[in-house]
Every structure is written in C-alpha cells, then in structure tokens.
Amino acid sequence: MSDHNTTGSVRVAAVDCGTNSIRLLIADIARDADGAARLTDVVRLMRVNRLGQGVDATGRLAPEALERTFAAADEYAALIREHGAARIRFVATSASRDAENRQEFVDGIRERLGVEPEVISGDEEAELSYTGAASVFAGSNGAKTLVVDLGGGSTEFVLGDSTGVLAAKSTNMGCVRFTERYLLSDPPTEAEIAGARAEILDMIASAQATVPLAETDRLVGVAGTITTVTAAALDLAEYAPEAIHGTELSREEIDRTADALLHRDRAARTGLPYMHPGRVDVIGAGALIWRTIVDRVEELTDGRVSSAFASEHDILDGIALSVAG
C-alpha cells in the first residue's frame, strides 16, 4: 500500500454515474476505536454527462451521451491512478438500468476503469444514499431521519434511524425525466407545472405506501437539485459546498426559492453565480419536486417537520464506505 495512507486507513475510489451527472470521490477511510468510519476527501469531482438524454423517449443511451460519459471516465481513471486508490467501485443508477444498449456502456467503463459498473437496484441505491447522508446526520435518541435523494431519473425516499434503514422506495421521478415529460416551455406554463405537480403527488403517495413518511422526525435532502436550491436560498456568490452542507431551511424559504427558480427562464438561470451550466434547463423541475415533497412531509407530520436540511454527503460517500468494508 502507498505511503500516503495513514495507519489503519485505506484509500478508495467511488464513482456514481447517474442520469444527469457522473461523480468521483477518492477518499481515505479510517476506523475510529468504536468502529465508526471516518472519511477524508482526497478528490471530489462532478461532471455533467447527461447519460439519460432521451432515454425516457427512445429506451436507448444516445451515442453522444456515452461519449461524454467515457470522456469523464478517462479523466477519473487518470486521477485514480495518480492518487493510488487501492479499491474502486462504480455504481450506475436509473438511466443505465433502463437502456437496451447498456452493454455498450458496461464495456466502455470496464475498458477505462478496470471494473464492471454495477447497475444497482433502487433498494441498494436507497441504502447507500442513507448511509452517506447519515454519516453526518446520525439518528439520535431514536429520531427517524427521512433522506430524499433527488436525481435526474429517480428519487429515493429512505427512512432510517441510528440502526440503519427502516424503509425505502425508489420512484421514477427526477429533474431530467420531468423536464422532458412536462416542462417544455421556457419558462414553463402554469398548465405544465400543474401536470408535473399532479404526478409528483402521485409519486409521493406511491412512496408512502412503503415508507411511513408521517413518522419522519427530520428531513434531509441530498444531490445537486437540493443543494442548488439551498445555494439559491442562501444567495451565494458561487457554489460553495461548505456553506451549503448542513444548512436548515424552513418550508417557506424552500417554497419561495423553488418557485423563483421554476418561473425564471433559462437565460436568467444561466446568470446565477451558483448554477452549474448542466443544471440550468432541469433545475425548475427539480425545484418543483423538492418543494412539493417538503410541503407534503409537513402536512403528513401535522407540522412537526416544517424544515429540511441539505447534505453534500450522499450516495457517493455511501459507495466509498461500502468499498472500505
């Protein structure tokens, strides 16, 4: 093992390839005396690859989407070599689960990174998201934390406590999917928004059949849509993970911010200093999904949960922790 690893720590690489973005985390993971894992970032990177481009309509991964994904994988392979990660895990989510030409994707990744991309089930995705988010917001005194992981093609609802996951459900609702399906105008029309909101409420109801949302004591949101809505609420001069992480916003602040993002046109969103270029066209749908979830959780808990936290730690951290074992 390379000398830059501290005693008892292992350097691992985790790749999370979603519908909209592909992210890399190289981290040193050490165990404390009580067995708890401590994760120290070495490299944390995100590239927007839009792997899910058009998948909802065609059922196939587009050639240019694969090209963007492979370019990012080449960049990540070089960094993994440079930093000497001992183990790699590559997890692929919603878009590559649904595509007929997924073998092309699998082969391209294996060629570049030497590992097979694991197309994991929604349940495992939920477990990893919860582990990552809960590595920071550990459930205390039997408090139940609802982690919502809002992606490009799917949204996971995971309820857990300090013992781990109690219930989880993955839904086919995400910022890319709902932009392509509903919010076709720029800015979206009230009729488009109403159509999207109706399906969001249906998706929340389907999650509720599996996950007792009314038992939530604390709501934590992870992934780029939610951290971007938080950056907007804080009116940041640039995207700053350390300012966003752990921020608690009231339902009113989330509603107000989400509405402002939803009703802006793309040109106005492009000018926002914290907005990643790859999120400009899909943030409206993402913001609408997040605010609708926050509103509904407040209703279901009779007002007990009237705020939400944003976490920069998510499935990527969960993947890294799973590799360290």
Tab-separated table of C-alpha atoms in Angstrom:
chain	number	residue	atom	x	y	z
A	1	MET	CA	0.000	0.000	0.000
A	2	SER	CA	1.239	3.502	-0.795
A	3	ASP	CA	2.905	5.536	1.951
A	4	HIS	CA	0.390	8.386	1.734
A	5	ASN	CA	-2.204	6.285	3.558
A	6	THR	CA	-2.253	6.876	7.296
A	7	THR	CA	-2.029	3.802	9.508
A	8	GLY	CA	-5.248	1.821	9.503
A	9	SER	CA	-6.751	3.806	6.657
A	10	VAL	CA	-7.481	2.674	3.130
A	11	ARG	CA	-7.698	4.874	0.043
A	12	VAL	CA	-10.712	4.070	-2.110
A	13	ALA	CA	-12.371	5.482	-5.213
A	14	ALA	CA	-16.143	5.677	-5.666
A	15	VAL	CA	-17.897	6.636	-8.898
A	16	ASP	CA	-21.607	7.427	-9.012
A	17	CYS	CA	-22.968	7.587	-12.539
A	18	GLY	CA	-26.499	8.978	-12.534
A	19	THR	CA	-28.882	10.241	-15.187
A	20	ASN	CA	-27.523	13.788	-15.256
A	21	SER	CA	-24.055	13.691	-13.715
A	22	ILE	CA	-21.088	11.407	-13.071
A	23	ARG	CA	-19.148	11.975	-9.861
A	24	LEU	CA	-15.875	10.783	-8.413
A	25	LEU	CA	-14.809	10.571	-4.784
A	26	ILE	CA	-11.319	9.464	-3.835
A	27	ALA	CA	-11.164	9.263	-0.048
A	28	ASP	CA	-9.131	7.894	2.827
A	29	ILE	CA	-11.302	5.859	5.175
A	30	ALA	CA	-10.144	5.092	8.698
A	31	ARG	CA	-11.935	3.347	11.558
A	32	ASP	CA	-12.208	5.031	14.948
A	33	ALA	CA	-11.725	2.958	18.108
A	34	ASP	CA	-15.516	2.443	18.312
A	35	GLY	CA	-15.600	1.099	14.755
A	36	ALA	CA	-17.188	4.196	13.201
A	37	ALA	CA	-15.792	5.049	9.772
A	38	ARG	CA	-14.126	8.401	9.216
A	39	LEU	CA	-13.973	9.599	5.632
A	40	THR	CA	-11.430	12.205	4.457
A	41	ASP	CA	-11.812	13.614	0.944
A	42	VAL	CA	-8.806	13.475	-1.387
A	43	VAL	CA	-10.668	14.356	-4.611
A	44	ARG	CA	-14.374	15.122	-5.119
A	45	LEU	CA	-15.429	15.928	-8.680
A	46	MET	CA	-18.616	16.200	-10.715
A	47	ARG	CA	-19.085	16.294	-14.486
A	48	VAL	CA	-22.472	16.693	-16.165
A	49	ASN	CA	-22.660	13.875	-18.719
A	50	ARG	CA	-26.463	13.730	-19.181
A	51	LEU	CA	-26.294	9.956	-19.694
A	52	GLY	CA	-30.092	9.883	-19.512
A	53	GLN	CA	-30.520	12.203	-22.504
A	54	GLY	CA	-33.617	10.999	-24.378
A	55	VAL	CA	-33.680	7.580	-22.639
A	56	ASP	CA	-37.251	8.138	-21.453
A	57	ALA	CA	-38.363	8.525	-25.094
A	58	THR	CA	-36.040	6.126	-27.011
A	59	GLY	CA	-35.161	3.446	-24.459
A	60	ARG	CA	-31.518	3.764	-25.591
A	61	LEU	CA	-28.386	5.599	-24.401
A	62	ALA	CA	-27.552	8.257	-27.011
A	63	PRO	CA	-24.109	7.960	-28.706
A	64	GLU	CA	-23.125	11.496	-27.638
A	65	ALA	CA	-24.227	10.764	-24.042
A	66	LEU	CA	-21.956	7.695	-23.996
A	67	GLU	CA	-19.139	9.789	-25.467
A	68	ARG	CA	-19.465	12.399	-22.664
A	69	THR	CA	-19.591	9.636	-20.040
A	70	PHE	CA	-16.492	7.889	-21.409
A	71	ALA	CA	-14.583	11.197	-21.541
A	72	ALA	CA	-15.316	11.704	-17.828
A	73	ALA	CA	-14.333	8.079	-17.101
A	74	ASP	CA	-10.959	8.642	-18.822
A	75	GLU	CA	-10.379	11.727	-16.657
A	76	TYR	CA	-11.358	9.821	-13.492
A	77	ALA	CA	-9.139	6.824	-14.401
A	78	ALA	CA	-6.112	9.151	-14.605
A	79	LEU	CA	-6.905	10.685	-11.187
A	80	ILE	CA	-7.433	7.264	-9.578
A	81	ARG	CA	-4.006	6.160	-10.861
A	82	GLU	CA	-2.367	9.410	-9.777
A	83	HIS	CA	-3.723	9.184	-6.211
A	84	GLY	CA	-3.184	5.448	-5.830
A	85	ALA	CA	-6.637	4.308	-4.740
A	86	ALA	CA	-6.485	0.678	-3.606
A	87	ARG	CA	-10.102	-0.214	-4.481
A	88	ILE	CA	-12.696	1.131	-6.903
A	89	ARG	CA	-16.461	0.766	-7.006
A	90	PHE	CA	-18.509	2.140	-9.915
A	91	VAL	CA	-22.248	2.374	-9.350
A	92	ALA	CA	-24.664	3.248	-12.138
A	93	THR	CA	-28.222	4.321	-11.463
A	94	SER	CA	-31.500	4.851	-13.224
A	95	ALA	CA	-30.691	5.618	-16.888
A	96	SER	CA	-28.368	2.671	-17.470
A	97	ARG	CA	-30.789	0.367	-15.657
A	98	ASP	CA	-33.474	1.078	-18.297
A	99	ALA	CA	-31.499	1.230	-21.579
A	100	GLU	CA	-31.464	-1.586	-24.177
A	101	ASN	CA	-27.879	-0.812	-25.268
A	102	ARG	CA	-26.488	-0.848	-21.726
A	103	GLN	CA	-23.831	-3.448	-22.678
A	104	GLU	CA	-22.038	-0.770	-24.706
A	105	PHE	CA	-21.892	1.346	-21.555
A	106	VAL	CA	-20.700	-1.578	-19.377
A	107	ASP	CA	-17.909	-2.499	-21.825
A	108	GLY	CA	-16.735	1.113	-22.180
A	109	ILE	CA	-16.442	1.577	-18.434
A	110	ARG	CA	-14.668	-1.748	-17.847
A	111	GLU	CA	-12.143	-0.844	-20.545
A	112	ARG	CA	-11.347	2.501	-18.892
A	113	LEU	CA	-11.509	1.765	-15.167
A	114	GLY	CA	-10.913	-1.968	-14.963
A	115	VAL	CA	-14.128	-2.521	-13.012
A	116	GLU	CA	-17.591	-3.587	-14.005
A	117	PRO	CA	-20.180	-0.841	-13.466
A	118	GLU	CA	-22.759	-2.179	-11.039
A	119	VAL	CA	-26.271	-1.306	-12.048
A	120	ILE	CA	-27.771	-1.459	-8.577
A	121	SER	CA	-31.375	-1.886	-7.534
A	122	GLY	CA	-33.386	1.042	-6.238
A	123	ASP	CA	-33.266	-0.562	-2.795
A	124	GLU	CA	-29.478	-0.710	-2.697
A	125	GLU	CA	-29.309	2.826	-4.071
A	126	ALA	CA	-31.526	3.890	-1.162
A	127	GLU	CA	-29.346	2.072	1.384
A	128	LEU	CA	-26.154	3.720	0.065
A	129	SER	CA	-27.763	7.190	-0.031
A	130	TYR	CA	-28.911	6.819	3.544
A	131	THR	CA	-25.502	5.611	4.736
A	132	GLY	CA	-23.812	8.570	3.062
A	133	ALA	CA	-26.214	11.213	4.380
A	134	ALA	CA	-26.467	9.605	7.822
A	135	SER	CA	-22.671	9.535	8.152
A	136	VAL	CA	-23.174	13.203	9.025
A	137	PHE	CA	-26.708	13.401	10.439
A	138	ALA	CA	-26.581	10.301	12.608
A	139	GLY	CA	-30.009	9.390	14.013
A	140	SER	CA	-30.075	10.391	17.673
A	141	ASN	CA	-32.341	9.209	20.525
A	142	GLY	CA	-34.450	7.071	18.223
A	143	ALA	CA	-35.136	10.054	15.926
A	144	LYS	CA	-36.170	8.984	12.432
A	145	THR	CA	-34.485	10.714	9.504
A	146	LEU	CA	-36.066	10.788	6.048
A	147	VAL	CA	-33.372	11.084	3.377
A	148	VAL	CA	-34.622	12.217	-0.038
A	149	ASP	CA	-32.160	11.678	-2.888
A	150	LEU	CA	-33.481	13.634	-5.871
A	151	GLY	CA	-31.708	12.630	-9.061
A	152	GLY	CA	-32.120	13.067	-12.797
A	153	GLY	CA	-34.225	9.966	-13.421
A	154	SER	CA	-35.291	8.756	-9.993
A	155	THR	CA	-35.951	9.979	-6.458
A	156	GLU	CA	-35.324	7.767	-3.434
A	157	PHE	CA	-37.222	8.109	-0.161
A	158	VAL	CA	-35.358	6.424	2.703
A	159	LEU	CA	-36.469	6.436	6.332
A	160	GLY	CA	-33.942	5.297	8.906
A	161	ASP	CA	-32.636	5.744	12.411
A	162	SER	CA	-29.327	5.076	14.165
A	163	THR	CA	-29.754	1.334	13.477
A	164	GLY	CA	-29.930	1.867	9.690
A	165	VAL	CA	-32.650	1.833	7.023
A	166	LEU	CA	-36.213	1.111	8.174
A	167	ALA	CA	-37.998	1.514	4.818
A	168	ALA	CA	-37.102	2.708	1.327
A	169	LYS	CA	-38.736	3.323	-2.024
A	170	SER	CA	-37.297	4.411	-5.366
A	171	THR	CA	-39.658	6.326	-7.667
A	172	ASN	CA	-39.305	7.125	-11.390
A	173	MET	CA	-39.342	10.855	-10.798
A	174	GLY	CA	-36.370	13.115	-11.436
A	175	CYS	CA	-35.393	16.529	-12.762
A	176	VAL	CA	-34.374	15.346	-16.266
A	177	ARG	CA	-37.333	12.973	-16.662
A	178	PHE	CA	-39.910	15.574	-15.537
A	179	THR	CA	-38.356	18.384	-17.603
A	180	GLU	CA	-38.570	16.202	-20.733
A	181	ARG	CA	-42.066	14.999	-19.851
A	182	TYR	CA	-43.787	18.165	-18.611
A	183	LEU	CA	-41.879	21.465	-18.504
A	184	LEU	CA	-41.421	22.019	-22.218
A	185	SER	CA	-41.888	25.824	-22.362
A	186	ASP	CA	-39.307	28.393	-21.277
A	187	PRO	CA	-40.308	29.396	-18.633
A	188	PRO	CA	-42.859	26.605	-18.018
A	189	THR	CA	-46.568	27.420	-18.251
A	190	GLU	CA	-48.970	27.065	-15.302
A	191	ALA	CA	-50.645	24.121	-17.096
A	192	GLU	CA	-47.279	22.312	-17.470
A	193	ILE	CA	-46.475	22.951	-13.796
A	194	ALA	CA	-49.898	21.663	-12.716
A	195	GLY	CA	-49.423	18.464	-14.766
A	196	ALA	CA	-45.996	17.863	-13.208
A	197	ARG	CA	-47.229	18.613	-9.675
A	198	ALA	CA	-50.115	16.127	-10.027
A	199	GLU	CA	-47.701	13.327	-10.953
A	200	ILE	CA	-45.253	14.349	-8.187
A	201	LEU	CA	-48.078	13.975	-5.632
A	202	ASP	CA	-48.917	10.544	-7.107
A	203	MET	CA	-45.254	9.503	-6.791
A	204	ILE	CA	-45.123	10.697	-3.158
A	205	ALA	CA	-48.309	8.692	-2.456
A	206	SER	CA	-46.707	5.587	-4.006
A	207	ALA	CA	-43.599	6.097	-1.810
A	208	GLN	CA	-45.860	6.491	1.219
A	209	ALA	CA	-47.332	3.038	0.629
A	210	THR	CA	-43.876	1.617	1.530
A	211	VAL	CA	-42.256	4.355	3.612
A	212	PRO	CA	-44.214	5.748	6.600
A	213	LEU	CA	-43.478	9.408	5.810
A	214	ALA	CA	-45.668	10.576	8.721
A	215	GLU	CA	-43.110	9.093	11.158
A	216	THR	CA	-40.365	11.476	9.945
A	217	ASP	CA	-38.599	13.486	12.674
A	218	ARG	CA	-36.050	15.135	10.410
A	219	LEU	CA	-35.885	15.661	6.636
A	220	VAL	CA	-32.537	15.631	4.810
A	221	GLY	CA	-32.201	16.270	1.072
A	222	VAL	CA	-29.199	15.186	-0.984
A	223	ALA	CA	-27.940	15.626	-4.570
A	224	GLY	CA	-27.473	18.567	-6.914
A	225	THR	CA	-31.043	19.838	-7.250
A	226	ILE	CA	-31.444	20.209	-3.491
A	227	THR	CA	-28.001	21.694	-2.862
A	228	THR	CA	-28.604	24.172	-5.716
A	229	VAL	CA	-31.985	25.236	-4.272
A	230	THR	CA	-30.141	25.741	-0.958
A	231	ALA	CA	-27.423	27.822	-2.663
A	232	ALA	CA	-30.202	29.958	-4.187
A	233	ALA	CA	-31.935	30.430	-0.817
A	234	LEU	CA	-28.598	31.496	0.706
A	235	ASP	CA	-27.988	33.751	-2.339
A	236	LEU	CA	-24.376	32.551	-2.608
A	237	ALA	CA	-21.854	34.399	-4.765
A	238	GLU	CA	-20.630	30.981	-6.002
A	239	TYR	CA	-21.431	27.315	-5.404
A	240	ALA	CA	-19.796	26.627	-2.015
A	241	PRO	CA	-20.319	23.100	-0.616
A	242	GLU	CA	-19.086	24.051	2.873
A	243	ALA	CA	-21.698	26.852	3.090
A	244	ILE	CA	-24.487	24.572	1.819
A	245	HIS	CA	-23.746	21.418	3.833
A	246	GLY	CA	-25.896	21.092	6.944
A	247	THR	CA	-27.990	24.195	6.166
A	248	GLU	CA	-31.532	24.013	7.525
A	249	LEU	CA	-34.213	25.925	5.604
A	250	SER	CA	-37.848	26.435	6.585
A	251	ARG	CA	-40.613	25.178	4.316
A	252	GLU	CA	-41.452	28.812	3.462
A	253	GLU	CA	-37.863	29.530	2.364
A	254	ILE	CA	-37.799	26.380	0.223
A	255	ASP	CA	-41.193	27.170	-1.363
A	256	ARG	CA	-40.209	30.746	-2.165
A	257	THR	CA	-36.811	29.790	-3.621
A	258	ALA	CA	-38.155	26.847	-5.632
A	259	ASP	CA	-40.907	28.992	-7.144
A	260	ALA	CA	-38.429	31.685	-8.158
A	261	LEU	CA	-36.195	29.117	-9.921
A	262	LEU	CA	-39.179	27.416	-11.571
A	263	HIS	CA	-40.610	30.629	-13.027
A	264	ARG	CA	-37.327	32.066	-14.314
A	265	ASP	CA	-36.420	31.460	-17.929
A	266	ARG	CA	-33.225	29.616	-18.845
A	267	ALA	CA	-31.330	32.792	-19.719
A	268	ALA	CA	-31.989	34.211	-16.230
A	269	ARG	CA	-30.965	30.927	-14.572
A	270	THR	CA	-27.729	30.879	-16.577
A	271	GLY	CA	-26.709	34.165	-14.946
A	272	LEU	CA	-26.996	32.814	-11.380
A	273	PRO	CA	-23.471	32.552	-9.918
A	274	TYR	CA	-24.051	29.238	-8.090
A	275	MET	CA	-25.797	27.491	-11.009
A	276	HIS	CA	-23.886	24.672	-12.722
A	277	PRO	CA	-24.363	25.039	-16.517
A	278	GLY	CA	-25.564	21.419	-16.713
A	279	ARG	CA	-28.432	22.179	-14.300
A	280	VAL	CA	-29.812	25.306	-15.985
A	281	ASP	CA	-32.510	23.545	-18.007
A	282	VAL	CA	-33.557	20.961	-15.382
A	283	ILE	CA	-33.468	22.926	-12.092
A	284	GLY	CA	-37.087	24.108	-12.478
A	285	ALA	CA	-38.461	20.552	-12.436
A	286	GLY	CA	-36.067	19.577	-9.645
A	287	ALA	CA	-37.076	22.571	-7.513
A	288	LEU	CA	-40.765	21.785	-8.054
A	289	ILE	CA	-40.268	18.152	-6.973
A	290	TRP	CA	-38.327	19.194	-3.839
A	291	ARG	CA	-40.770	21.863	-2.685
A	292	THR	CA	-43.732	19.506	-3.235
A	293	ILE	CA	-42.035	16.802	-1.113
A	294	VAL	CA	-41.201	19.296	1.687
A	295	ASP	CA	-44.787	20.642	1.687
A	296	ARG	CA	-46.240	17.129	1.790
A	297	VAL	CA	-43.967	15.952	4.634
A	298	GLU	CA	-45.045	18.978	6.680
A	299	GLU	CA	-48.714	18.068	6.075
A	300	LEU	CA	-48.190	14.374	6.854
A	301	THR	CA	-46.350	15.127	10.124
A	302	ASP	CA	-49.044	17.656	11.169
A	303	GLY	CA	-46.477	20.458	11.046
A	304	ARG	CA	-43.896	18.673	13.238
A	305	VAL	CA	-41.382	18.707	10.381
A	306	SER	CA	-41.524	22.181	8.845
A	307	SER	CA	-37.926	22.466	7.592
A	308	ALA	CA	-35.306	20.474	5.716
A	309	PHE	CA	-31.515	20.085	5.834
A	310	ALA	CA	-29.260	19.920	2.782
A	311	SER	CA	-26.395	17.426	2.823
A	312	GLU	CA	-23.395	17.400	0.487
A	313	HIS	CA	-22.760	13.820	1.649
A	314	ASP	CA	-24.848	11.300	-0.217
A	315	ILE	CA	-24.718	8.074	-2.201
A	316	LEU	CA	-21.124	8.806	-3.265
A	317	ASP	CA	-19.987	8.713	0.380
A	318	GLY	CA	-22.105	5.580	0.893
A	319	ILE	CA	-20.361	3.875	-2.061
A	320	ALA	CA	-16.916	4.831	-0.694
A	321	LEU	CA	-17.814	3.474	2.765
A	322	SER	CA	-19.111	0.237	1.196
A	323	VAL	CA	-15.791	-0.325	-0.640
A	324	ALA	CA	-13.811	0.119	2.569
A	325	GLY	CA	-15.981	-2.622	4.116
